[in-house]
mmCIF file of C-alpha atoms in Angstrom:
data_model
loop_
_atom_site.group_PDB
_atom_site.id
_atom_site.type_symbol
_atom_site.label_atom_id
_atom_site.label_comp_id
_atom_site.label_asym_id
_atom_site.label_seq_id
_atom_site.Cartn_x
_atom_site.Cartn_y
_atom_site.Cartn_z
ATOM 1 C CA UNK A 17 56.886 103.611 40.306
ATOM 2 C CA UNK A 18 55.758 106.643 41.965
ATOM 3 C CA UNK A 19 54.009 109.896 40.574
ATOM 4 C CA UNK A 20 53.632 112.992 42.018
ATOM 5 C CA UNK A 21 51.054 115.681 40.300
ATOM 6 C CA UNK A 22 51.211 119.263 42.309
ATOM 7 C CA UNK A 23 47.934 122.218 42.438
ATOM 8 C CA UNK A 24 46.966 124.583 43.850
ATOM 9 C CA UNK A 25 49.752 127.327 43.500
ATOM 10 C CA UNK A 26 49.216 130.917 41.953
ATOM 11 C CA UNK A 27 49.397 134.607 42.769
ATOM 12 C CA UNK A 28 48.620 135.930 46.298
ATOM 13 C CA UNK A 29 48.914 139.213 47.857
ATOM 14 C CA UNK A 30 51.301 139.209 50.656
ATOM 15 C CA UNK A 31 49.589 138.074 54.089
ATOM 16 C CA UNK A 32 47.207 136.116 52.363
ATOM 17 C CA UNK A 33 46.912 132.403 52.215
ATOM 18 C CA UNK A 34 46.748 129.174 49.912
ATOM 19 C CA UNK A 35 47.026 125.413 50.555
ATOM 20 C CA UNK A 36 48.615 123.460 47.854
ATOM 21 C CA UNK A 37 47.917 119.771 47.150
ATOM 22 C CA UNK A 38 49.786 117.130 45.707
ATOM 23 C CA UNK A 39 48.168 113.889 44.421
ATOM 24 C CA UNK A 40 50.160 110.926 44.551
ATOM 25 C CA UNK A 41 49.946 107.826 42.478
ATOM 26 C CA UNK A 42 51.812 104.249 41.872
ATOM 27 C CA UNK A 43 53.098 101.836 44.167
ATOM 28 C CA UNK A 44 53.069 102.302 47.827
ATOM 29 C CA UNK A 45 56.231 101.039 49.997
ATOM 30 C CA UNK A 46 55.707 100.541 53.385
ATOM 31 C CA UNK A 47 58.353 103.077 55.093
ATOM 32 C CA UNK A 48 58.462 106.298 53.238
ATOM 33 C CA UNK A 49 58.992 109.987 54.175
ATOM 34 C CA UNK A 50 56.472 112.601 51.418
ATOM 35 C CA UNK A 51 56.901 116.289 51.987
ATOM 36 C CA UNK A 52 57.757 119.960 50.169
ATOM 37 C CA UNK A 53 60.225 121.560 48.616
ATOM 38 C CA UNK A 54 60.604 124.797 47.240
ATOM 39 C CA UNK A 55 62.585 126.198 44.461
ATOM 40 C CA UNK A 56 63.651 129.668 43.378
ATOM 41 C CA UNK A 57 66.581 131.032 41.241
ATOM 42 C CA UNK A 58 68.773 131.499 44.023
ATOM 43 C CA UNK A 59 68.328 128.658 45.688
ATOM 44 C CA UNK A 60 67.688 125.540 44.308
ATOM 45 C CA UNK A 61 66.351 123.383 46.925
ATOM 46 C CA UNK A 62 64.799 124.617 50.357
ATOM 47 C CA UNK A 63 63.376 121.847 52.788
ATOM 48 C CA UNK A 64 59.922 122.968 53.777
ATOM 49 C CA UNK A 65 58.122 119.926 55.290
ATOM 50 C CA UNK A 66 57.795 116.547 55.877
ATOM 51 C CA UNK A 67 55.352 113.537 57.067
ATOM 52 C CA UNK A 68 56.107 110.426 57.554
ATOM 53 C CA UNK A 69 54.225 106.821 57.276
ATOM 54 C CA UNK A 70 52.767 107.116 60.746
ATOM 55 C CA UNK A 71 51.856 110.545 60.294
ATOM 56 C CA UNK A 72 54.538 112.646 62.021
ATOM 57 C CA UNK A 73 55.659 116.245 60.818
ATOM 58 C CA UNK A 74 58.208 118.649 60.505
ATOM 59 C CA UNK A 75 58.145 121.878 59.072
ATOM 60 C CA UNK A 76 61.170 124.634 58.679
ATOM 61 C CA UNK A 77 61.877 127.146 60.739
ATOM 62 C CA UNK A 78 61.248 129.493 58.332
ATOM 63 C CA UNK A 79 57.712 128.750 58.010
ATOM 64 C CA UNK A 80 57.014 127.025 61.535
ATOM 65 C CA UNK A 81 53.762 129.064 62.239
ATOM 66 C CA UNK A 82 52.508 129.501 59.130
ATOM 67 C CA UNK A 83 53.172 126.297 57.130
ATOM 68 C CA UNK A 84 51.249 123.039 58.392
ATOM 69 C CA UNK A 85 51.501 119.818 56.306
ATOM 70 C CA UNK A 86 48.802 116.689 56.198
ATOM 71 C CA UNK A 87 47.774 114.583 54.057
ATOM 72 C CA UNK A 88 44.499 112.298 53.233
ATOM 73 C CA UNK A 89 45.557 108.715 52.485
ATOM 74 C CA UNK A 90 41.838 107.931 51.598
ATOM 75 C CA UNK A 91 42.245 110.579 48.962
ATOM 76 C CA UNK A 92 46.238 109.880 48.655
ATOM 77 C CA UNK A 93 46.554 113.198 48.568
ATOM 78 C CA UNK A 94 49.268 115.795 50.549
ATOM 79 C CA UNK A 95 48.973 118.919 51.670
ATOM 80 C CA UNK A 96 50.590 122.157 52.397
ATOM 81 C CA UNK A 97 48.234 125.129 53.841
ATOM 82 C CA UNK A 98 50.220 128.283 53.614
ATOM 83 C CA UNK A 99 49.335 131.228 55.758
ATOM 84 C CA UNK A 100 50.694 134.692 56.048
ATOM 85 C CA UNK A 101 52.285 134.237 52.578
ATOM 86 C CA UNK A 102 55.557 137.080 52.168
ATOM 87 C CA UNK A 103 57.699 137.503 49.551
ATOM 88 C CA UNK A 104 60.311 135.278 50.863
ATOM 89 C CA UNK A 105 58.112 132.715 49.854
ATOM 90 C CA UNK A 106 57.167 133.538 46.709
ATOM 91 C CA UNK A 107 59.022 129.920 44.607
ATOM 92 C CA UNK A 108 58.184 126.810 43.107
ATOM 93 C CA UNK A 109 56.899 123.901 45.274
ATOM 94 C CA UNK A 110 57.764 120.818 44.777
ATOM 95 C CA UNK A 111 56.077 118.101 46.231
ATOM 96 C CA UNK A 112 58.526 114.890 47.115
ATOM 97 C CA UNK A 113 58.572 111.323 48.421
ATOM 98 C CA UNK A 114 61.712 108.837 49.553
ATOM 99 C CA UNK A 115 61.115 105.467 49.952
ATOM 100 C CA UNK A 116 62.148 104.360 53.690
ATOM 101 C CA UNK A 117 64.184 107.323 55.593
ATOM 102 C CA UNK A 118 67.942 107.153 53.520
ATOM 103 C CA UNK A 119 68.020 110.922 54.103
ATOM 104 C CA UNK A 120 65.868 110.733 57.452
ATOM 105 C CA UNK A 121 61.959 112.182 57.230
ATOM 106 C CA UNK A 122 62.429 115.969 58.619
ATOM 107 C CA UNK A 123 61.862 119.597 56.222
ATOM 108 C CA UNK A 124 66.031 119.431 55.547
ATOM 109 C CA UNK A 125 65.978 115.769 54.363
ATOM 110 C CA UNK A 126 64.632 117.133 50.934
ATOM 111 C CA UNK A 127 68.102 118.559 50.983
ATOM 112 C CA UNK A 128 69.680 115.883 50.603
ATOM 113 C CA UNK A 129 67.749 113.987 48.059
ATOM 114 C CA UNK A 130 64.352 112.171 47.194
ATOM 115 C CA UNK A 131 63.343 109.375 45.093
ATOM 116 C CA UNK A 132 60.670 110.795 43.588
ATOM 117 C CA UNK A 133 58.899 114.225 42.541
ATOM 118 C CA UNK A 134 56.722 116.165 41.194
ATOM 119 C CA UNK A 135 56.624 119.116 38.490
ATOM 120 C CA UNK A 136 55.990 121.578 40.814
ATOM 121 C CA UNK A 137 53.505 124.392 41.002
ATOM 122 C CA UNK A 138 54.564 128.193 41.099
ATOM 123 C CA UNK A 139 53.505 130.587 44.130
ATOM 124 C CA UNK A 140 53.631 134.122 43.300
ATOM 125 C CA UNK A 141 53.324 137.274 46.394
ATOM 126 C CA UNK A 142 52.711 140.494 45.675
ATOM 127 C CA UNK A 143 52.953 143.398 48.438
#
């Protein structure tokens, strides 16, 4: 199948930035939507951002701005770059992946469901 091994969280002060990666491994499918999650214990799935097979994104609103996803296929590797971290954002992110669309390939489809995902990695802000 599919794995999906998160880095790169940790504690930030508020304002500042980090980019989290998630490394994916297994078999590859030829339609699939990866993206974000987060988690906190209020809420326990928030859509953050997607990409799709030929590379298209979709963020949140809550984060359009400040959040960018990418990814490196030669390093099969995804990305979130966080920027102008608050405390609203302080939660676990969880890295995802669907095979084809069944939810669509947007930031809310991780709403709905994924196939696959990873542990997650915790983001702390301080003010």
């Amino acid at each position: 199948q599919v794995q999906l091994a998160e880095s790169g969280g940790g504690s930030v002060q508020a304002g500042g930035s980090l980019r989290l990666s998630c490394l994916r491994s297994g078999r590859t499918y030829s339609s699939g939507c990866l993206g974000w999650f987060r988690q906190t214990p209020w809420k326990e799935r928030d859509g953050i951002a997607a990409i799709d097979t030929d590379g298209n994104t979709n963020v949140a609103d809550s984060v359009k701005g400040r959040f960018t996803i990418s990814q490196d296929k030669a390093k099969s590797t995804l990305y979130l770059q966080m920027n102008n971290l608050t405390s609203a954002d302080a939660a676990t992110y969880v890295c995802a992946e669907t095979k084809g669309h069944p939810y669509g390939c947007d930031a809310g489809s991780w709403n709905y469901g994924f196939h696959f995902r990873g542990k997650g990695t915790l983001v702390t802000v301080s003010s």
